Coordinates of C-alpha atoms and ligand atoms in Angstrom, one line a residue:
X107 CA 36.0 -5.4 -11.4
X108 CA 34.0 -6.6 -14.7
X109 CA 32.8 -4.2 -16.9
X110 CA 31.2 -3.6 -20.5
X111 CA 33.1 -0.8 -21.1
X112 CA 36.6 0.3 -21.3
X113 CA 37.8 0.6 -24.8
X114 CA 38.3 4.4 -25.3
X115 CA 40.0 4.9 -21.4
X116 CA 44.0 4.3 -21.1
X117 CA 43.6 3.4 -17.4
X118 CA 41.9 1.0 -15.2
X119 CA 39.3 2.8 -12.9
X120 CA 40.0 3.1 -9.5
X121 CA 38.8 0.6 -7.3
X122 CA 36.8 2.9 -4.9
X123 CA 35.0 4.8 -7.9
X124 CA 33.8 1.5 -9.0
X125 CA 32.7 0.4 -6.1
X126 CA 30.7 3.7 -5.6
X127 CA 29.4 3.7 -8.9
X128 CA 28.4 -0.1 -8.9
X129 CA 24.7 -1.1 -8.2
X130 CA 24.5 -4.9 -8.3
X131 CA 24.1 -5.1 -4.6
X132 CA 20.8 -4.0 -5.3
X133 CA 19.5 -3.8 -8.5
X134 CA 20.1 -7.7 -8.9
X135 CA 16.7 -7.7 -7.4
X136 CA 15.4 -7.8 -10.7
X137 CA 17.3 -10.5 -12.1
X138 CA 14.2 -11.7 -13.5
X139 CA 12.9 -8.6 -15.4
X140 CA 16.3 -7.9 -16.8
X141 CA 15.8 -11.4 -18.1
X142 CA 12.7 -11.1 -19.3
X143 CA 13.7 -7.8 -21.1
X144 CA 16.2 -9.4 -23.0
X145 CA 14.2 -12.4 -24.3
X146 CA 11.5 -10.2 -25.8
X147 CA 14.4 -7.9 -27.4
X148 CA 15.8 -10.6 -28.7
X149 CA 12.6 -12.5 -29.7
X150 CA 11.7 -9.1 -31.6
X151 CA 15.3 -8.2 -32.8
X152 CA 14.7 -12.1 -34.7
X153 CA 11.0 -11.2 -35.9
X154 CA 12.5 -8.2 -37.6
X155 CA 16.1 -9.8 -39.1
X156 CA 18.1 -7.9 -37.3
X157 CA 19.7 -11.0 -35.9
X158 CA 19.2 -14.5 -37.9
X159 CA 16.7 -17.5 -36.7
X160 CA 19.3 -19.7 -35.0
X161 CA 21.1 -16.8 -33.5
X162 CA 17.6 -15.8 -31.8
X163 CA 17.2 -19.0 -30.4
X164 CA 20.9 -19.6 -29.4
X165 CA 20.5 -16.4 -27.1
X166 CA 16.8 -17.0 -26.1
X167 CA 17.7 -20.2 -24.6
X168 CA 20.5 -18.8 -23.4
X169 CA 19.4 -16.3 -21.3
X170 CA 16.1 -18.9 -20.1
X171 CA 19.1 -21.5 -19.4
X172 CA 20.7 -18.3 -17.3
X173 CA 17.7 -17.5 -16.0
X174 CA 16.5 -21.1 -14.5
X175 CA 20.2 -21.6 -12.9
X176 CA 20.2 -18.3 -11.3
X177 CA 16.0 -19.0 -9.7
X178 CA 17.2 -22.7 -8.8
X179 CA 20.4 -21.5 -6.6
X180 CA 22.5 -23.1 -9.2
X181 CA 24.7 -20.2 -10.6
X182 CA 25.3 -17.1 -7.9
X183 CA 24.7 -13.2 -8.9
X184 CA 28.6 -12.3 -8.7
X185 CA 29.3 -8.6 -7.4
X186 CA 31.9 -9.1 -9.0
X187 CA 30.0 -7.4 -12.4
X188 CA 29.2 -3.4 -12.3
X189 CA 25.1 -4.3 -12.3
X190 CA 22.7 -6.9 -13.5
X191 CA 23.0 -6.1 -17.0
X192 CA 26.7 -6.6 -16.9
X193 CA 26.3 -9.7 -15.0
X194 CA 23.8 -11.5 -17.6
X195 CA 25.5 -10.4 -20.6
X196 CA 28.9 -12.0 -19.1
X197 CA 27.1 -15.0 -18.6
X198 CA 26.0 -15.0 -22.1
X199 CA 28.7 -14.4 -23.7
X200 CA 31.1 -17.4 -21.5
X201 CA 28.0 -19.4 -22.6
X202 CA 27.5 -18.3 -26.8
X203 CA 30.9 -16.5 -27.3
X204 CA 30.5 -14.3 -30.3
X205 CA 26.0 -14.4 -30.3
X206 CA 26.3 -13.6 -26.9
X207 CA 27.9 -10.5 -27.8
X208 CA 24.7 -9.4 -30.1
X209 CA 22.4 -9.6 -26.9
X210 CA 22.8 -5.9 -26.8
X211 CA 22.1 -4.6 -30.4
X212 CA 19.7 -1.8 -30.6
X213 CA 19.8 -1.8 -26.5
X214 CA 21.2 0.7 -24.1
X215 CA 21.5 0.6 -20.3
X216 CA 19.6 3.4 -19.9
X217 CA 16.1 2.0 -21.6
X218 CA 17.3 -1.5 -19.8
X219 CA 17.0 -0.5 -17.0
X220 CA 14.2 1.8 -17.5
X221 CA 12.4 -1.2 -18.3
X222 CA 13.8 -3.4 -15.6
X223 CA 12.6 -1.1 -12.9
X224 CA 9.6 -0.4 -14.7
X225 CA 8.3 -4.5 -14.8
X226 CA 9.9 -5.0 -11.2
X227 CA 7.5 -1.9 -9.8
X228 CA 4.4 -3.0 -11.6
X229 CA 4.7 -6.4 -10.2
X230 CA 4.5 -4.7 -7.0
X231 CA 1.7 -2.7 -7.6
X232 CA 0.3 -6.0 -8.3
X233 CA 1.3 -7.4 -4.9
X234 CA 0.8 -4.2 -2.4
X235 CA -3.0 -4.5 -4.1
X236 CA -3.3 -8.0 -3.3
X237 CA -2.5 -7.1 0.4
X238 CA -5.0 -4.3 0.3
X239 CA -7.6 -6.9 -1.0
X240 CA -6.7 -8.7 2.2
X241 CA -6.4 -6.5 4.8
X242 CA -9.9 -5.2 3.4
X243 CA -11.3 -8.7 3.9
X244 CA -10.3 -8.6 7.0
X245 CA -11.9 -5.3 8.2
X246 CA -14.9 -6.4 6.6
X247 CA -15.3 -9.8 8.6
X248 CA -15.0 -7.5 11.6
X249 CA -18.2 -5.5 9.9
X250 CA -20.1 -8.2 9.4
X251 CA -20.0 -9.1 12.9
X252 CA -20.3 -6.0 14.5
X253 CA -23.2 -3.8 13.1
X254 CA -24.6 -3.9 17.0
X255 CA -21.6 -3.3 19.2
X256 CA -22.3 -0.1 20.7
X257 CA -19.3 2.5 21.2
X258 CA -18.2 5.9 21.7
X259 CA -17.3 7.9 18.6
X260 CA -14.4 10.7 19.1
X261 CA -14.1 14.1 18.4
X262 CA -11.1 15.9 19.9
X263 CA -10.4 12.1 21.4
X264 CA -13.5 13.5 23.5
X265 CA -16.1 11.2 23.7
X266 CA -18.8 12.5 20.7
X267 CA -22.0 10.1 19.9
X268 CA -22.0 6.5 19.8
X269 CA -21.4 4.4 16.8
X270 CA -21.0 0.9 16.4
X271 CA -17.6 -1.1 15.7
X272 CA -18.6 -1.9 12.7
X273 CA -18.9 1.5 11.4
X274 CA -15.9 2.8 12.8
X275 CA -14.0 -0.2 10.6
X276 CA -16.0 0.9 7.7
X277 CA -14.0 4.3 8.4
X278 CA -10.8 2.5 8.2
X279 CA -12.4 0.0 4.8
X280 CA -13.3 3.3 2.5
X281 CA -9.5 4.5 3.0
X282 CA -7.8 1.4 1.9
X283 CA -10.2 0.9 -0.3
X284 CA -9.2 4.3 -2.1
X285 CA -5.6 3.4 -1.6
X286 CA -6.3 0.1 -4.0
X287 CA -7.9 2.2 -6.9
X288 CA -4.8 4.3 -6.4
X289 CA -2.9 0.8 -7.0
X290 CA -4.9 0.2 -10.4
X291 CA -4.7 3.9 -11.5
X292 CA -0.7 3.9 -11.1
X293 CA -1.0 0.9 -12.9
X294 CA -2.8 1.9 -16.1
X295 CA -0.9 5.2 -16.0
X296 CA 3.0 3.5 -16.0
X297 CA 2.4 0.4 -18.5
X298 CA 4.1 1.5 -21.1
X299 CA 7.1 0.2 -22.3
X300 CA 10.3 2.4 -22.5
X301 CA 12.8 -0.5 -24.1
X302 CA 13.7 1.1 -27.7
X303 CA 14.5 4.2 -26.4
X304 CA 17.9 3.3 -26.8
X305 CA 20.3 5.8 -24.6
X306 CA 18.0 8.6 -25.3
X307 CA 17.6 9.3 -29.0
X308 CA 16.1 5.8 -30.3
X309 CA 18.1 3.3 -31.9
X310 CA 18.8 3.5 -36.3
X311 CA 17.9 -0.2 -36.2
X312 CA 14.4 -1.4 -37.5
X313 CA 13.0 -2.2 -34.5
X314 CA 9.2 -2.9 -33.5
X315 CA 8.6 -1.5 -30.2
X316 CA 4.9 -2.2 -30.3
X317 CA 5.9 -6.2 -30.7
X318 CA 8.2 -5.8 -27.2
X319 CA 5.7 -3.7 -25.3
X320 CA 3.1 -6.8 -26.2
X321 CA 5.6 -9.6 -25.4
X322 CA 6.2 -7.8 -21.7
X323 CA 2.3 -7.1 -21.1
X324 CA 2.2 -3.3 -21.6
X325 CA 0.0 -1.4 -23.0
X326 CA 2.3 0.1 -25.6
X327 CA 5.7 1.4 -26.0
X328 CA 6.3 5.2 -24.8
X329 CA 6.1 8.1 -27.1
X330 CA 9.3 9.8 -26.4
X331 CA 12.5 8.6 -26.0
X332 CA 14.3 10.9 -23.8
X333 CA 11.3 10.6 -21.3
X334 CA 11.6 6.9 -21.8
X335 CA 15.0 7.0 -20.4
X336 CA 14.1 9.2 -17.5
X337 CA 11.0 9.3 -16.7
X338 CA 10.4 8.1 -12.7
X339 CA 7.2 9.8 -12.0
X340 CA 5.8 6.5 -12.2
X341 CA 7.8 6.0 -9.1
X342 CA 6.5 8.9 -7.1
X343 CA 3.4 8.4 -7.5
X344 CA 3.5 4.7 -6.4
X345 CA 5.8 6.2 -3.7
X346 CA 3.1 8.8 -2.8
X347 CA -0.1 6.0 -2.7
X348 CA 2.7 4.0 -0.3
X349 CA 2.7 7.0 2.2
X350 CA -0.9 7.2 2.0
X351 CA -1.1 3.7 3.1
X352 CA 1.1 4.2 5.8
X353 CA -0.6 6.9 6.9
X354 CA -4.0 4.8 7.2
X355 CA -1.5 2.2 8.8
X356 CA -0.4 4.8 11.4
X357 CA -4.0 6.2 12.0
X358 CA -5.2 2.4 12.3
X359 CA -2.6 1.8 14.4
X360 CA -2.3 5.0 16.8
X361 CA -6.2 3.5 17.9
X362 CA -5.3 0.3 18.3
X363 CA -2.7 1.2 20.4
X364 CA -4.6 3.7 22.5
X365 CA -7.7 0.6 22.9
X366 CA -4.7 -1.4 23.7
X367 CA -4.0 0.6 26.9
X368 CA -5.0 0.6 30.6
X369 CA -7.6 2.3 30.5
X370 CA -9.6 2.0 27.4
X371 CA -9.8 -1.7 27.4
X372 CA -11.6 -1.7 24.1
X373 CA -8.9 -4.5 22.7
X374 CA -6.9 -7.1 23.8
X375 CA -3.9 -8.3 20.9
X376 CA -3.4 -11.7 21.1
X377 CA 0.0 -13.4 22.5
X378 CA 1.4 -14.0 18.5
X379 CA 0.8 -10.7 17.8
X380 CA 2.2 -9.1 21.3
X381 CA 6.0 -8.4 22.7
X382 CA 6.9 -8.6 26.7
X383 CA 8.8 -6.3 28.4
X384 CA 12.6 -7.8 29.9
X385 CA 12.0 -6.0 33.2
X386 CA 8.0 -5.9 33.8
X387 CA 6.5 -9.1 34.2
X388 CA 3.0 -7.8 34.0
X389 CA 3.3 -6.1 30.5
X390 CA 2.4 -7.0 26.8
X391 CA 2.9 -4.3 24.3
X392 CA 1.3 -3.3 21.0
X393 CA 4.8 -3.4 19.0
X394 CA 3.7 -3.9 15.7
X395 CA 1.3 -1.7 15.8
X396 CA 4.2 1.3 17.2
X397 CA 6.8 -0.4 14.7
X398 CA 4.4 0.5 11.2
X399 CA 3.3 3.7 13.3
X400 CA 7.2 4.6 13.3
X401 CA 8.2 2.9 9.7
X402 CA 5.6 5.2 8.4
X403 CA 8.5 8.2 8.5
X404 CA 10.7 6.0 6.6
X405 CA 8.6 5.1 3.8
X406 CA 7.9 9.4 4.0
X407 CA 11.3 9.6 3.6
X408 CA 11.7 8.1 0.4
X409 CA 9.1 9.8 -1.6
X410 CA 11.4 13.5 0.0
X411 CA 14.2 11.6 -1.4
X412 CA 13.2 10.8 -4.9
X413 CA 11.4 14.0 -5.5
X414 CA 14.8 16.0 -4.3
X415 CA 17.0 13.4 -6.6
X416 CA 14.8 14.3 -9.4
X417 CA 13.8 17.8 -9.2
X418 CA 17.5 19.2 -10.6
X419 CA 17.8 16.7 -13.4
X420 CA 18.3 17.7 -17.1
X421 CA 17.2 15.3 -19.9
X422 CA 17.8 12.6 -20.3
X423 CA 19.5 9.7 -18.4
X424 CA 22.0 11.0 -15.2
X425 CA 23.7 8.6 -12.8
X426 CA 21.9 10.4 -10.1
X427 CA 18.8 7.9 -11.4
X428 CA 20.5 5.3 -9.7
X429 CA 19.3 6.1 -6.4
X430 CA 16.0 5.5 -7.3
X431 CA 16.7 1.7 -6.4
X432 CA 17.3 1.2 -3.1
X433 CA 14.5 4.1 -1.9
X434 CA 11.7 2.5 -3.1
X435 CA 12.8 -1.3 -2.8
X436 CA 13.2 -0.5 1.0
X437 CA 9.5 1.4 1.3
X438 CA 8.3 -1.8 -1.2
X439 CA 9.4 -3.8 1.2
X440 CA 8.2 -1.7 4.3
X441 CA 4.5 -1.1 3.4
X442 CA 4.4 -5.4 2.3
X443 CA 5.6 -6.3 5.7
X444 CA 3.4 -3.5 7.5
X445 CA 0.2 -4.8 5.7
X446 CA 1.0 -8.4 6.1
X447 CA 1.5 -7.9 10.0
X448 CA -1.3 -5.2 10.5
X449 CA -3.8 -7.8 8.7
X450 CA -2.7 -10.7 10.8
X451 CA -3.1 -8.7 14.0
X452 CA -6.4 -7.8 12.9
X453 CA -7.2 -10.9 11.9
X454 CA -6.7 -12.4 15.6
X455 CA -7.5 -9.3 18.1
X456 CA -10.3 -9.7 20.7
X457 CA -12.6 -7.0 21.0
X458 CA -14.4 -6.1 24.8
X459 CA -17.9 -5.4 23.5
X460 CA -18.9 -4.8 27.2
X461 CA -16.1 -2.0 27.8
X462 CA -16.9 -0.3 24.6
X463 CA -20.6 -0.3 24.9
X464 CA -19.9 0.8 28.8
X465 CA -17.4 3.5 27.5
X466 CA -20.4 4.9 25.2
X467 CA -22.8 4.5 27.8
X468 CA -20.4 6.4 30.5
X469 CA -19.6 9.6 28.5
X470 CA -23.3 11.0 27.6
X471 CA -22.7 10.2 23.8
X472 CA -26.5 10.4 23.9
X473 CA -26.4 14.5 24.6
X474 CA -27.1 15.6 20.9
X475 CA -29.8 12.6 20.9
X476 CA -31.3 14.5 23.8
X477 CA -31.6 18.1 22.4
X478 CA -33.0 16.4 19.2
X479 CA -35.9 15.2 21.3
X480 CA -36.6 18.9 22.8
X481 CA -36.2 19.8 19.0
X482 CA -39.3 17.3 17.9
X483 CA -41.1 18.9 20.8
X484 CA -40.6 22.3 19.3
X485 CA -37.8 23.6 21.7
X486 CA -35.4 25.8 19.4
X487 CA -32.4 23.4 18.9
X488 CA -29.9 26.4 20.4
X489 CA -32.5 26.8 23.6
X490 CA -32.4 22.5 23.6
X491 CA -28.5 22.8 23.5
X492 CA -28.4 24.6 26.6
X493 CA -30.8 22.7 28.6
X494 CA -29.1 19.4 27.4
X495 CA -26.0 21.6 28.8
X496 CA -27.3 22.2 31.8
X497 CA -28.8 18.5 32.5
X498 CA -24.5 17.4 31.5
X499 CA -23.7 18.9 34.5
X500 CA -25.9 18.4 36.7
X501 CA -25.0 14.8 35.7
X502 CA -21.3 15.2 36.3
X503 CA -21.4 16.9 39.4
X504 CA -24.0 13.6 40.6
X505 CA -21.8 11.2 38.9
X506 CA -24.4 10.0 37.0
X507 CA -25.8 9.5 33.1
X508 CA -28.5 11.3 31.4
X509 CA -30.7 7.4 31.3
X510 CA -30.4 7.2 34.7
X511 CA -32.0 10.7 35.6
X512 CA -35.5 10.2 37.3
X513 CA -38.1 12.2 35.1
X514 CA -39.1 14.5 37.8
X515 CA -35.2 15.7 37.7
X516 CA -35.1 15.9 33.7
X517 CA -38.6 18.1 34.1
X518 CA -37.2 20.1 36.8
X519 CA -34.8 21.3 34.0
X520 CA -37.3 21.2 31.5
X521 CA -40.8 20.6 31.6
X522 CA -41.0 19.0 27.9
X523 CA -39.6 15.8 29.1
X524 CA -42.0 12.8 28.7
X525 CA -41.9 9.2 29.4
X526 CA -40.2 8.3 26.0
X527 CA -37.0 10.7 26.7
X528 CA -35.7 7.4 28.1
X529 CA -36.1 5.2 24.8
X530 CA -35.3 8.3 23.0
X531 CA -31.8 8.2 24.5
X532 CA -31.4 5.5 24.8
X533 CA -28.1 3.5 23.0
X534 CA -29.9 1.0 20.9
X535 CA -32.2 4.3 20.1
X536 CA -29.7 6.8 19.1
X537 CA -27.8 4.5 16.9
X538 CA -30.7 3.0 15.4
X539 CA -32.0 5.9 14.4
X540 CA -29.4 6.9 12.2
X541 CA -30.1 5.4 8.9
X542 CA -28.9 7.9 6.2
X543 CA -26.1 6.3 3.7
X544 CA -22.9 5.8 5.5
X545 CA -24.4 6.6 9.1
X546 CA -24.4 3.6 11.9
X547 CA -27.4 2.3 12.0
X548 CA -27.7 -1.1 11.5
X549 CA -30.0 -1.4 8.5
X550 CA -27.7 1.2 6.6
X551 CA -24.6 -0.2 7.6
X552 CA -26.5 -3.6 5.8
X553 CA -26.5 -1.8 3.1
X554 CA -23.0 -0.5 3.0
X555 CA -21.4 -4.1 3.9
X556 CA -23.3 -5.7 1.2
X557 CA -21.8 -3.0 -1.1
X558 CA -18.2 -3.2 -0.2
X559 CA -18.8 -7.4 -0.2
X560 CA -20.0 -6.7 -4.1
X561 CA -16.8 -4.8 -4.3
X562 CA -14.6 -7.3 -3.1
X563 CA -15.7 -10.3 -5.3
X564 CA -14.6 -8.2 -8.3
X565 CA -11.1 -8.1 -8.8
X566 CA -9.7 -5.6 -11.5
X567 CA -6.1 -7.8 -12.0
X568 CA -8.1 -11.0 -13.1
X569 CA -8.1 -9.3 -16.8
X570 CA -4.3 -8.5 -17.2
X571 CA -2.6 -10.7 -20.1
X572 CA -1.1 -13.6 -19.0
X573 CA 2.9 -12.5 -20.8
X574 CA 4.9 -13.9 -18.5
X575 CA 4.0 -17.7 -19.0
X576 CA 3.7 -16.9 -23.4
X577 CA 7.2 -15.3 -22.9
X578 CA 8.9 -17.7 -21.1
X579 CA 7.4 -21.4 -22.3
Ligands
LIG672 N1 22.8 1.1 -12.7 C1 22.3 2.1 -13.6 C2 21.0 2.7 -13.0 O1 20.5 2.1 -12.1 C3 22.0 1.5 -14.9 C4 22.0 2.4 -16.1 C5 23.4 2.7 -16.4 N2 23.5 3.6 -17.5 C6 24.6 4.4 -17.7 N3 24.6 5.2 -18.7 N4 25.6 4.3 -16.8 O2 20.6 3.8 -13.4

């Protein structure tokens, strides 16, 4: 038990109420931040006198030297200390004696680790839209090279119109697209800096909280220090954009999964990206895509969780904020891994052109196709409807496709039916033809992938500051 605390209680806490009130099991995941935190308070408690040149510069390399030993392997996190902060201020002090004991002038746990959390999540942010970036580029290969493989479209999982592969990626591109701007709107939204805030009313030190928001890359300090101190929102939203991810993950990979099988054929995983079974020689199963389908309740668990922990607290800080930690280091973690794996199975699967383009062909996708030609012949389109209808089943009770109908059977139906009913329904036809924005056809799906390729050679993080390597050379 090590502590920074102690001096107005008469007994030593119980040893089962420390360990259920300690945190550095976990929250020494941002060793760094906490770090970082402290250099730029101390760097801006030395710009404004509060402590004296050398002092600043005893502790700054102090905490660097800390810092560098702790990255290399050379000195261990001890749980021994209640949390980080405890554990990097003993440090400091066996180190500086008497300076080390300054390190926490004007500083209270409560805007520490506001701030700690705070720089640990926006680095994430950073990283979960890096992985979008990727995933992205690799949905859009599979555009590039698909704008003509011809296959079913669902409705109902019923087989609808055809479509081509590429555009139902494109489907699957404009959500994680929107789940990156949600990345850079969260972003621009949390970067403010809470440190100042003391333990909830500010500090009566002189201390420049624009000069430490700068140091740390943020836009600016907050306005208000009791929100400073507890505000998490920051956290549900980035929780909420997670479970949006994973629900595109789930969607993305319920499909996969169902091409996967038996008998739509549409995929095949490769080997690196496929499990066996112990008992059944024969199989090869689609666990990572059923593992992020399932981790997507988990990461939906978290955002319940922090909402619930949050919605009966008073201002400011509560304990209860500690359990913000481990919920959303876990769904970090979870969505990371999901979108590295899900990228790298995309990456590598083999698509059957010939069983998708025979799935579309089998299950007249070309029906709607075919009333739209009575329609250009003046037929009524609800009178076309029901002919169409009533050529679909004379189809399925002949086992047969609309294409491969003589015309002297199509006229027996209707006598509107020409020669050019065949090219009219045909695949290449129907697709073709459908050339509004964001429809199939291969000249506007051109159009679209030259878009999203214009999107993806920007990059919005290129123009954040570069604090990290100012703050710490
Ligand atoms: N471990 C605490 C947390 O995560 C740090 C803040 C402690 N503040 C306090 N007043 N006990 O919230």
């Amino acid at each position: 038990m090590a502590q920074l605390w102690g001096g107005r209680f008469t007994k030593e806490t119980d040893q089962l109420v420390y360990n259920f009130n300690a945190s550095i099991s976990f929250d020494k995941k941002f060793y760094r931040q906490d770090m970082e935190g402290s250099i730029a308070h101390v760097k801006m408690l030395g710009k404004q006198g509060i402590l004296t040149e050398q002092e600043t510069e005893e502790l700054t390399a102090g905490v660097k030297d800390i810092l560098n030993e702790v990255e290399s392997g050379e000195l261990e996190i001890s749980h021994e200390y209640e949390d980080i902060h405890s554990f990097v201020e003993a440090a400091l002090i066996e180190r500086l004696g008497d300076t080390g004991k300054k390190l926490h002038t004007g500083r209270s746990r409560n805007d520490q680790v506001a701030l700690d959390m705070r720089m640990y999540t926006r680095q994430e942010i950073l990283e979960t839209d890096q992985l979008l970036d990727e995933m992205l580029n690799a949905v859009l290969r599979i555009m590039d090279q698909n704008v003509d493989t011809f296959m079913p479209g669902f409705t109902h999982l019923q087989k609808a119109q055809p479509v081509t592969l590429a555009h139902h990626m494109g489907a699957y591109f404009e959500m994680f697209k929107r789940d990156r701007f949600r990345m850079e709107d969260i972003y621009h939204r949390m970067n403010y800096c809470p440190l100042g805030s003391g333990a909830l009313a500010g500090t009566t030190y002189d201390l420049d909280r624009y000069y430490t928001a700068e140091l740390l890359g943020f836009d600016g300090p907050t306005l208000n220090s009791m929100d400073g101190v507890s505000d998490r929102d920051y956290l549900i939203e980035y929780l909420s954009a997670l479970c949006t991810v994973m629900m595109h993950l789930s969607r993305f990979s319920e499909e996969i999964i169902i091409w996967n099988s038996n008998e739509y054929q549409f995929v095949e995983i490769d080997d690196a990206y496929s499990t066996g079974s112990s008992i059944m020689p024969q199989k090869k199963n689609p666990d990572i895509a059923e593992l992020v389908r399932g981790k997507t309740g988990r990461v939906y668990g978290s955002l319940m969780s922090l909402l619930t922990t949050m919605k009966g607290i008073p201002l400011a800080y509560n304990k209860d904020m500690q359990e913000d930690k481990e919920l959303v280091f876990d769904a970090i973690d979870t969505v990371k891994g999901c979108l590295a794996l899900f990228t790298g199975m995309l990456t590598t699967i083999r698509f059957n052109k010939d069983k998708m383009e025979e799935s579309a062909k089998k299950g007249f996708t070309n029906a709607t196709d075919a009333a739209d030609y009575l329609v250009n012949h003046g037929v009524p389109f609800r009178d076309a409807h029901g002919i169409v209808g009533q050529i679909v089943l004379y189809c399925i009770e002949r086992k047969t496709a609309i294409d491969d109908l003589s015309l002297d059977e199509l006229k027996a139906i209707s006598p509107v039916f020409e020669e050019d009913i065949f090219e009219a329904v045909s695949m290449k036809t129907c697709v073709e033809k459908r050339l509004t924005v964001g429809a199939p056809g291969q000249e506007a799906m051109k159009k679209v992938i030259a878009m999203e390729k214009e999107y993806l050679s920007q990059d919005w993080k290129k123009d954040l500051p570069d604090w990290e390597n100012k703050l710490l050379k």
